[in-house]
N, CA and C atoms as an extended XYZ file, in Angstrom:
420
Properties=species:S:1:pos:R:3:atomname:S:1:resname:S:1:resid:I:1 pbc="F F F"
N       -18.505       12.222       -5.348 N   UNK     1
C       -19.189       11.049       -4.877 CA  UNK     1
C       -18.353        9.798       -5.137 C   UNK     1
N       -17.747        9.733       -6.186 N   UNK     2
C       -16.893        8.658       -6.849 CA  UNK     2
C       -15.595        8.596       -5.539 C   UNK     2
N       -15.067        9.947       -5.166 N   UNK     3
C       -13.742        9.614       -4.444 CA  UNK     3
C       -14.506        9.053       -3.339 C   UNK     3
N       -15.379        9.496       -2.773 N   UNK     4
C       -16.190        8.903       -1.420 CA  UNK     4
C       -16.393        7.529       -1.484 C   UNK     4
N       -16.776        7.062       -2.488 N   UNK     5
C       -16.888        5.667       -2.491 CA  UNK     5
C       -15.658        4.917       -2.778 C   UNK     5
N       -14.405        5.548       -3.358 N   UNK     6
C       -13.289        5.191       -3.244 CA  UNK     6
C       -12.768        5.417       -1.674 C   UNK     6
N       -13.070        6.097       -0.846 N   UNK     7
C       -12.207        6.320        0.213 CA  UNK     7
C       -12.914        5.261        1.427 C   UNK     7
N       -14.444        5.178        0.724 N   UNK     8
C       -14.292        3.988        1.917 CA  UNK     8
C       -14.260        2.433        1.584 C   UNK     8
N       -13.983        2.609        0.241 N   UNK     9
C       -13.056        0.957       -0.140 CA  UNK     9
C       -11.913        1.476        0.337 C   UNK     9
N       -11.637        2.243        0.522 N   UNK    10
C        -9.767        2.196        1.028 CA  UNK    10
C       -10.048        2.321        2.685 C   UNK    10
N       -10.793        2.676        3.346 N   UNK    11
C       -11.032        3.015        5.074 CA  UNK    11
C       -11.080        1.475        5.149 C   UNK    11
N       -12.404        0.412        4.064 N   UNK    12
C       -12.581       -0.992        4.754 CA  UNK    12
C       -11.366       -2.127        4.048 C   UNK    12
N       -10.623       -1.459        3.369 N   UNK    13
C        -9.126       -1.924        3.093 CA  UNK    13
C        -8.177       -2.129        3.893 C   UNK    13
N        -8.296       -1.026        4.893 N   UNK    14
C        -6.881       -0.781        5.982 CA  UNK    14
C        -7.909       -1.615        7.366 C   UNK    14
N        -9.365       -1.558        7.279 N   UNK    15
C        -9.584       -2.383        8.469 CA  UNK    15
C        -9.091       -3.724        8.111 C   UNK    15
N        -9.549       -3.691        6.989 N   UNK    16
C        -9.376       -5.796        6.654 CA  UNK    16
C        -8.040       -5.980        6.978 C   UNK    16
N        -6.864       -4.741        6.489 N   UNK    17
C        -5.207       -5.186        7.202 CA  UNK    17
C        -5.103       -5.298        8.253 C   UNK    17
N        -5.645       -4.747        9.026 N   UNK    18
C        -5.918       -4.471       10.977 CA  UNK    18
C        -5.971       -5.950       11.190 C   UNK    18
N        -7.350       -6.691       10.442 N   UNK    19
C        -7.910       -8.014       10.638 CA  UNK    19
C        -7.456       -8.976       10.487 C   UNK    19
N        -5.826       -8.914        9.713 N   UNK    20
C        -5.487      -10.244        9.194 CA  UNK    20
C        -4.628      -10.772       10.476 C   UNK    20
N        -5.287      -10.341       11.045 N   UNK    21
C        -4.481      -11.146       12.380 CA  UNK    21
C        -4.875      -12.559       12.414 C   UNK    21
N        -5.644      -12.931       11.757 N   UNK    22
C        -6.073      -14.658       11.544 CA  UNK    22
C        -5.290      -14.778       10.346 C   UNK    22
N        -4.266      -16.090       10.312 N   UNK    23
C        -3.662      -16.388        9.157 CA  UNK    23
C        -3.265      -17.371        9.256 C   UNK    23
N        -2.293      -17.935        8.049 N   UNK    24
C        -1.247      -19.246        8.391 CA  UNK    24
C         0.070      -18.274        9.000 C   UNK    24
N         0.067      -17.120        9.060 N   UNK    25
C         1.787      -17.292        9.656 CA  UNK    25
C         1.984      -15.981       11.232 C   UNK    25
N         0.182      -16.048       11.074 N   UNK    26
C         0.322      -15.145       12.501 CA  UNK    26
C         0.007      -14.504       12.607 C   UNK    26
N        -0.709      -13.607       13.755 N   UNK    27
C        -0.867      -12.381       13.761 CA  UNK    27
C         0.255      -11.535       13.962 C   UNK    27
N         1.157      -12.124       14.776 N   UNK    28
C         2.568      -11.219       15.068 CA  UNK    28
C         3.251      -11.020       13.699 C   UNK    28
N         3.220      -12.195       12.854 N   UNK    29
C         3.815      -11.814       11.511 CA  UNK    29
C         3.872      -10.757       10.677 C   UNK    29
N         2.167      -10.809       10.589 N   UNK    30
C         1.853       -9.271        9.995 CA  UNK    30
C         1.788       -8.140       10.697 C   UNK    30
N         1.737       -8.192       11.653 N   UNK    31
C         1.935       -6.949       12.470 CA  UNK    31
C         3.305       -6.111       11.908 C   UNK    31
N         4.166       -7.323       12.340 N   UNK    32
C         5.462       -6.848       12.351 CA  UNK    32
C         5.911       -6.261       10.267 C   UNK    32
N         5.046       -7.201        9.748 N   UNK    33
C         5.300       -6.406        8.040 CA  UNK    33
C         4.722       -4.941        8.241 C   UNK    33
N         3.154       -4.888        8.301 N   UNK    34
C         2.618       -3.833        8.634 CA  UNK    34
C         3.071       -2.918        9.386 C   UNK    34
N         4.118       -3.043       10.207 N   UNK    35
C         5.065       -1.953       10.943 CA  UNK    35
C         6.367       -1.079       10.137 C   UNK    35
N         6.469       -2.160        9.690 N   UNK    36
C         7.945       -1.785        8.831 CA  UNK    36
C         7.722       -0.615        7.426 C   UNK    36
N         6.400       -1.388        7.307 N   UNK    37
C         5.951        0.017        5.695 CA  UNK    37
C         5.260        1.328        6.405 C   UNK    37
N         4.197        0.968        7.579 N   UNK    38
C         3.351        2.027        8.216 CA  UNK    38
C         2.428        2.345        7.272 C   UNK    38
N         1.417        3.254        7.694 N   UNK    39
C         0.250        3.255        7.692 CA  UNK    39
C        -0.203        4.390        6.663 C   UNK    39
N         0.383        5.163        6.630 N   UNK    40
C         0.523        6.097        5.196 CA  UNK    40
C         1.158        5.497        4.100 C   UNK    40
N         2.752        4.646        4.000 N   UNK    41
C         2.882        4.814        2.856 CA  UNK    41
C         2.010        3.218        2.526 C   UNK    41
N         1.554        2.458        3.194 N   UNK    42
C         0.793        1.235        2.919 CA  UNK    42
C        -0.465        1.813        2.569 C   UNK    42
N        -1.057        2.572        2.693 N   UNK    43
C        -2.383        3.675        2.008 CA  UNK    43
C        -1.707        3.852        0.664 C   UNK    43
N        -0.600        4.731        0.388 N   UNK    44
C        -0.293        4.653       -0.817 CA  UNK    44
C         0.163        3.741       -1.535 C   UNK    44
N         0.627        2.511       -1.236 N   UNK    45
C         0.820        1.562       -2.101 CA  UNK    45
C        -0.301        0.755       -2.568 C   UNK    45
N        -1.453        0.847       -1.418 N   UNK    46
C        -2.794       -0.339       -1.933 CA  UNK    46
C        -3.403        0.954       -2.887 C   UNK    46
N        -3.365        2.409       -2.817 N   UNK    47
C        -3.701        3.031       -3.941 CA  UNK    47
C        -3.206        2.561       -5.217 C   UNK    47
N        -2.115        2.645       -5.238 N   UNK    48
C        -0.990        2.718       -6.540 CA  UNK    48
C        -1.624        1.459       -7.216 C   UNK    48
N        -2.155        0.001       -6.303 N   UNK    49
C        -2.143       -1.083       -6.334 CA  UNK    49
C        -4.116       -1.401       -6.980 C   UNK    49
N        -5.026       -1.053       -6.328 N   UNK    50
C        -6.001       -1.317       -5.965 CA  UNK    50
C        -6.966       -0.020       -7.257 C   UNK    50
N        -6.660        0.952       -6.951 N   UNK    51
C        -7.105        1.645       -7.758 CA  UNK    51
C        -6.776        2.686       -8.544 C   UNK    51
N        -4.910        2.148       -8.976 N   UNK    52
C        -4.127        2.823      -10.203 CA  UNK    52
C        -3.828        4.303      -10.384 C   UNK    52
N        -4.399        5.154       -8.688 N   UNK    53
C        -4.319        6.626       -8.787 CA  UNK    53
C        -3.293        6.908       -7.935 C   UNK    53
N        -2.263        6.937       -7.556 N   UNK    54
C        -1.185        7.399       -6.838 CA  UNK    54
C         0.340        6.425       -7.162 C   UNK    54
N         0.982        7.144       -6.956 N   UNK    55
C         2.361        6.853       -6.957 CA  UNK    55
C         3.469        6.426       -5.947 C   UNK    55
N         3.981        5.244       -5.815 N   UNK    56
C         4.357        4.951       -4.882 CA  UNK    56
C         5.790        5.707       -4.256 C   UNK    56
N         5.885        7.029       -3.948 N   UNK    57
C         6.734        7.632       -3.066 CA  UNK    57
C         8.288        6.894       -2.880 C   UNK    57
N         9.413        7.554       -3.705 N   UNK    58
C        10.847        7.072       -2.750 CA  UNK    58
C        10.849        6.701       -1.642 C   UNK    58
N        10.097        7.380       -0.777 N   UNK    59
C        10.390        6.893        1.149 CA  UNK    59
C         9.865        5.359        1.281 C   UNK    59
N         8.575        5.597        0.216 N   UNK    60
C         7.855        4.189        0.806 CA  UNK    60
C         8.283        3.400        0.309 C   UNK    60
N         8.980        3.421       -1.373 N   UNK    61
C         9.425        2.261       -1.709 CA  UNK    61
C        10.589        1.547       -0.635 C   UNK    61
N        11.440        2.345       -0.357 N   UNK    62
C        12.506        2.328        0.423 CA  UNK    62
C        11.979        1.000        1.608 C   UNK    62
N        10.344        1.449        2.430 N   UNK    63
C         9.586        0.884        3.704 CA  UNK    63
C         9.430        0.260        2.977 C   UNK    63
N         8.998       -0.337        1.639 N   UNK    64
C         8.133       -1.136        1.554 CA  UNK    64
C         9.754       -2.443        0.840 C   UNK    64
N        10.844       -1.984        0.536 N   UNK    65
C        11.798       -3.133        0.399 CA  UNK    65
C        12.531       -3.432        1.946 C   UNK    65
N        11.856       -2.734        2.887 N   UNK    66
C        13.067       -3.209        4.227 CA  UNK    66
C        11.419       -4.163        4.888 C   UNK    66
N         9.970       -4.050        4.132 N   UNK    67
C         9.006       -4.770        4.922 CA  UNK    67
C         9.479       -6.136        3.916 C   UNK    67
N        10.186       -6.025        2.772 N   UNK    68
C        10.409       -7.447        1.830 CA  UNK    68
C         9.223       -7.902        1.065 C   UNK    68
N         9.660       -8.402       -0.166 N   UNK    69
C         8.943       -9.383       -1.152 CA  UNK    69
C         7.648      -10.106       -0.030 C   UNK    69
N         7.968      -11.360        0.719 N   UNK    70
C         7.360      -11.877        0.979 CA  UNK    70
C         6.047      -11.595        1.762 C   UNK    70
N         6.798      -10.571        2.869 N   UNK    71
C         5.693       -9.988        3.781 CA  UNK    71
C         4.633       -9.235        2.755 C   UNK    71
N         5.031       -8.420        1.833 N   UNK    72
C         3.854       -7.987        1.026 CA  UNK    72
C         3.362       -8.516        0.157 C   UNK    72
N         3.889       -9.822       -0.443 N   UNK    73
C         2.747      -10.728       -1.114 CA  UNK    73
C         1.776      -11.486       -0.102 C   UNK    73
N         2.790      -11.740        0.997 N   UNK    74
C         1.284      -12.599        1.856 CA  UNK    74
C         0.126      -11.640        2.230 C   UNK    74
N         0.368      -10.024        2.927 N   UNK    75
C        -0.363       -9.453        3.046 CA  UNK    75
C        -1.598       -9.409        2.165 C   UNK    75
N        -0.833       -8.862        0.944 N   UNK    76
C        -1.548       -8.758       -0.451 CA  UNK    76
C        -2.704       -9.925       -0.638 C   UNK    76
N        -2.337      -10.902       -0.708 N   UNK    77
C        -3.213      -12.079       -0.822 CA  UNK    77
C        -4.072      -12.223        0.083 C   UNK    77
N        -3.293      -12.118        1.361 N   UNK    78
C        -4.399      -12.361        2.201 CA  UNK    78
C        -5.785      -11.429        2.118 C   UNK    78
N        -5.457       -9.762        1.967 N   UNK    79
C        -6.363       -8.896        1.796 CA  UNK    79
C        -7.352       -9.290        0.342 C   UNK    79
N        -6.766       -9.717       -0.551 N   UNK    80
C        -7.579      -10.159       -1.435 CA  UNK    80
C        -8.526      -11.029       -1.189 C   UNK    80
N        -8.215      -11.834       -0.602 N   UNK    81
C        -9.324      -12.928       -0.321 CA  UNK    81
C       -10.708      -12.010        0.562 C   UNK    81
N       -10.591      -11.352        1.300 N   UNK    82
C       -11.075      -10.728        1.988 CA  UNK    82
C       -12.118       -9.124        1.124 C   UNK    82
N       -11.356       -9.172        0.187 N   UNK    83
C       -11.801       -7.442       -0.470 CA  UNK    83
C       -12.470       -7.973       -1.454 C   UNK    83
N       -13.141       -6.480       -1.594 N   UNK    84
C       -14.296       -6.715       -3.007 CA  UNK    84
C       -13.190       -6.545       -4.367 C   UNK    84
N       -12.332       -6.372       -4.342 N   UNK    85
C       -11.178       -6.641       -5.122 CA  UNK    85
C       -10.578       -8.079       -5.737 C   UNK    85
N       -11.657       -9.002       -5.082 N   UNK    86
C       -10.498      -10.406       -5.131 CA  UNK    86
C       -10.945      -10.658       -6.834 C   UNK    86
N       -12.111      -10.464       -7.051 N   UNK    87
C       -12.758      -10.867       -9.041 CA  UNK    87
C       -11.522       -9.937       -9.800 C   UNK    87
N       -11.058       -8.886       -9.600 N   UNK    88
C       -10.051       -8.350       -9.845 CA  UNK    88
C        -8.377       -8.992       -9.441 C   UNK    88
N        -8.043      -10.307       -9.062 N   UNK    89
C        -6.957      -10.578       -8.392 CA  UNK    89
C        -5.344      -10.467       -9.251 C   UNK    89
N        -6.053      -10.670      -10.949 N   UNK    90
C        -4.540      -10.864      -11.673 CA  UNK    90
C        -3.930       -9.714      -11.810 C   UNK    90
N        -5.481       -8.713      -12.286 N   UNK    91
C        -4.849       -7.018      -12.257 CA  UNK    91
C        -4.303       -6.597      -11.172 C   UNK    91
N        -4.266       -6.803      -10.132 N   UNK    92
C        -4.077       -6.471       -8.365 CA  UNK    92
C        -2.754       -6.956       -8.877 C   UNK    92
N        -2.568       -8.123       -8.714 N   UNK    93
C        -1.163       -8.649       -8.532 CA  UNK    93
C         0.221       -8.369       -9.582 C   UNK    93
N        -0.398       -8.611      -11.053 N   UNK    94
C        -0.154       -7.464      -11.780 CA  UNK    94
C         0.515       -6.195      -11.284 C   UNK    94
N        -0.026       -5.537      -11.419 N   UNK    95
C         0.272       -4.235      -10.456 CA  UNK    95
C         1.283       -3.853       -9.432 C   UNK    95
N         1.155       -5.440       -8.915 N   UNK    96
C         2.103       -4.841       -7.866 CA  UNK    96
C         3.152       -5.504       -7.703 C   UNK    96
N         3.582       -6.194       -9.179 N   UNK    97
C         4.811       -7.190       -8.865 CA  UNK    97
C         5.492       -5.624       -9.683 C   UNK    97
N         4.772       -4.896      -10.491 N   UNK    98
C         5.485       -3.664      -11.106 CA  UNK    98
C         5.644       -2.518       -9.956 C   UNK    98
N         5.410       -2.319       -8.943 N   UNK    99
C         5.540       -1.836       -7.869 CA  UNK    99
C         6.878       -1.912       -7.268 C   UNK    99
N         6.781       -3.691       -7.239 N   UNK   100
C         8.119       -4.098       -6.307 CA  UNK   100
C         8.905       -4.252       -7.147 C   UNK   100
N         9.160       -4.407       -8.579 N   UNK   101
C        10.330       -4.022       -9.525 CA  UNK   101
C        10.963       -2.709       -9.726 C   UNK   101
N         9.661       -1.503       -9.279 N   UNK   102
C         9.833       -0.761       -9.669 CA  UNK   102
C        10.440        0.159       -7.784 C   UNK   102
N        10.534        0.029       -7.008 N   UNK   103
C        10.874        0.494       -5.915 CA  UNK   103
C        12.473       -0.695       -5.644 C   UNK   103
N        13.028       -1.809       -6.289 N   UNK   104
C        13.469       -2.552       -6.237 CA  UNK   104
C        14.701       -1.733       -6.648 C   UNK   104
N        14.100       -1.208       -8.418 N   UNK   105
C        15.551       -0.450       -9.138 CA  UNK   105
C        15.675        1.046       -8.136 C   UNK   105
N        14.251        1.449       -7.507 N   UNK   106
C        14.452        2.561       -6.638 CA  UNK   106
C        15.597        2.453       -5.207 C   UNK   106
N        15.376        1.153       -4.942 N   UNK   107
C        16.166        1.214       -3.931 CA  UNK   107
C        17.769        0.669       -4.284 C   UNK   107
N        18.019        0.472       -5.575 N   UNK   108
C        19.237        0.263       -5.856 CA  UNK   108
C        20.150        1.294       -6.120 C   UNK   108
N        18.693        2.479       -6.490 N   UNK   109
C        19.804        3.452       -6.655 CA  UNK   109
C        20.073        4.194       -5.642 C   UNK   109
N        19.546        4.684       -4.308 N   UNK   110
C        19.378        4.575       -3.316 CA  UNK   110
C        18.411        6.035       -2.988 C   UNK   110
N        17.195        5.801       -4.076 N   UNK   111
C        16.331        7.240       -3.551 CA  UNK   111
C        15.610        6.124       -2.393 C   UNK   111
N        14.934        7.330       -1.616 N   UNK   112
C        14.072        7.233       -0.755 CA  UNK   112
C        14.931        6.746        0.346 C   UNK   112
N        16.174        6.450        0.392 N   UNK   113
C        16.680        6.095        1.740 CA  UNK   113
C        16.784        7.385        2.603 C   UNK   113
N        17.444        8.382        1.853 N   UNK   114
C        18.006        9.609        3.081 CA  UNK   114
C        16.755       10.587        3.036 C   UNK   114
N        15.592       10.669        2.190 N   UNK   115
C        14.590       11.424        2.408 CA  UNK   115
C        13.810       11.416        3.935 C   UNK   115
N        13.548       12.028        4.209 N   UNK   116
C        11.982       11.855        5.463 CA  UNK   116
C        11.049       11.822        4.964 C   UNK   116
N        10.069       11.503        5.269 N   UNK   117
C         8.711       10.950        5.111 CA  UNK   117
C         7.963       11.903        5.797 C   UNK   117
N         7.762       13.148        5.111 N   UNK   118
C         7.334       14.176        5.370 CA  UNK   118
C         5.432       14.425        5.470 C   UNK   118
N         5.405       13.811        4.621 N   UNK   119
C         3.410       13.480        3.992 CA  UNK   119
C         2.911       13.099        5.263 C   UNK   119
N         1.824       13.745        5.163 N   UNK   120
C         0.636       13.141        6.632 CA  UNK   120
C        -0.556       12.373        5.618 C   UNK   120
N        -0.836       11.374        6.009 N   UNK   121
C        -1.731       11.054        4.976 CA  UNK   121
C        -2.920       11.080        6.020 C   UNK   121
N        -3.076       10.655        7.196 N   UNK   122
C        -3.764       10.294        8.226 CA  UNK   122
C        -3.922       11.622        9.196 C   UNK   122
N        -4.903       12.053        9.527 N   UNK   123
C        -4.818       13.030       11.144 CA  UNK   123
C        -6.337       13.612       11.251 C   UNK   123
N        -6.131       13.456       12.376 N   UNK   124
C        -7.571       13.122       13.143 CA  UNK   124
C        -8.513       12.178       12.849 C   UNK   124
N        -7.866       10.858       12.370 N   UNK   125
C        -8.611        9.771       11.866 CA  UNK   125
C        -9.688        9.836       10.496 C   UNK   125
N        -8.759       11.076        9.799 N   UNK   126
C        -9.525       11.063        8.613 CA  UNK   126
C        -8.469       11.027        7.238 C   UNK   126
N        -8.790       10.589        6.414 N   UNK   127
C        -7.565       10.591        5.413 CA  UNK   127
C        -7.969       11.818        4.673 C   UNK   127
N        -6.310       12.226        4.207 N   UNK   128
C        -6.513       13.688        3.747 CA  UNK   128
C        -5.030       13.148        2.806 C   UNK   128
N        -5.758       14.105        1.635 N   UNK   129
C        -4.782       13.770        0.491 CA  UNK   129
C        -3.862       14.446        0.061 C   UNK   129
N        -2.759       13.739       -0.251 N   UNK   130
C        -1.737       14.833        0.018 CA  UNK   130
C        -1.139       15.556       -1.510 C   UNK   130
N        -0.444       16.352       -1.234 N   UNK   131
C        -0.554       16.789       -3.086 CA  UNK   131
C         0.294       15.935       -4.064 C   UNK   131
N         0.681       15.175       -3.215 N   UNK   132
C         1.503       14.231       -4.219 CA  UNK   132
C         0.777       12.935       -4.931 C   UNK   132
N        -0.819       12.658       -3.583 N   UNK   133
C        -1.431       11.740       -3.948 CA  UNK   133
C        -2.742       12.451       -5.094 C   UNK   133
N        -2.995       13.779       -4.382 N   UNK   134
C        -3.836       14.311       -5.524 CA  UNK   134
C        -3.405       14.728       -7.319 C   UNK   134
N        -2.195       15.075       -7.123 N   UNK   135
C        -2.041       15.435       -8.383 CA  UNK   135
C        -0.930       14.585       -9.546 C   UNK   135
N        -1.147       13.043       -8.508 N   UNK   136
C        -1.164       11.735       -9.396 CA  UNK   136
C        -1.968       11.683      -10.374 C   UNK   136
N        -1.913       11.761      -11.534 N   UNK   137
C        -2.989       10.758      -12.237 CA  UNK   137
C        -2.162        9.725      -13.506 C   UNK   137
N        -2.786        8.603      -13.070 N   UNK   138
C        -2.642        7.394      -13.654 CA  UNK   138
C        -3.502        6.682      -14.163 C   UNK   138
N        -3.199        5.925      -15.669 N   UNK   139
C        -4.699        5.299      -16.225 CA  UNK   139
C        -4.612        3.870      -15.262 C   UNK   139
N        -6.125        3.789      -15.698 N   UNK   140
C        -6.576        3.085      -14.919 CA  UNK   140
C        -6.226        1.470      -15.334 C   UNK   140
């Protein structure tokens, strides 16, 4: 019951990203961040981020330093304002400046560049977990 109510804070998570097409820097802006990470490993990073149970993947760190610093703090913020997450905002952010330090030294050393991005996180419009996201566990 607990993951259920986790999965649809994460279903009305990825709508509110859909939504931020109202902003100061555009809807094309974020589109174009939101393209560059995609739609699975951006599921796993607002996990890693939002509710401390998954691990952010070599491939994605890799997507998530060619989407850049900036594009994912504005995202980030912007979704905060928006989520039942925002009374939570320092832990959120918190979180995920150790994310981007931590995919930062990943991409220096150069994992996640030559991998594929093998994981389906998404199909048939239902999220399905993958064993890398299930047999994460991280304190909270």
């Amino acid at each position: 019951m607990a993951s259920l109510t986790k999965l649809s804070l994460l279903v009305a998570m990825l709508v509110s990203l859909i939504a931020i097409t109202v902003g100061a820097k555009g809807p094309e802006y974020f589109r174009r961040c939101k393209e560059k990470v995609g739609k699975e490993c951006g599921t796993m990073i607002m996990n890693e981020m939002f509710f401390h149970n998954a691990t952010t993947t070599g491939v994605c760190c890799h997507k998530l330093m060619t989407m850049g610093k900036k594009c994912h703090v504005r995202l980030m913020m912007k979704l905060l304002t928006m989520s039942p997450f925002k009374d939570k905002k320092g832990l959120v952010l918190e979180r995920s400046k150790k994310i981007l330090k931590k995919c930062s030294a990943m991409e220096k050393s150069g994992v996640g560049k030559e991998q594929e991005d093998t994981e389906e996180v998404f199909r048939d419009g239902d999220i399905k977990l993958t064993c890398a996201y299930a047999s994460t566990v991280m304190k909270s």
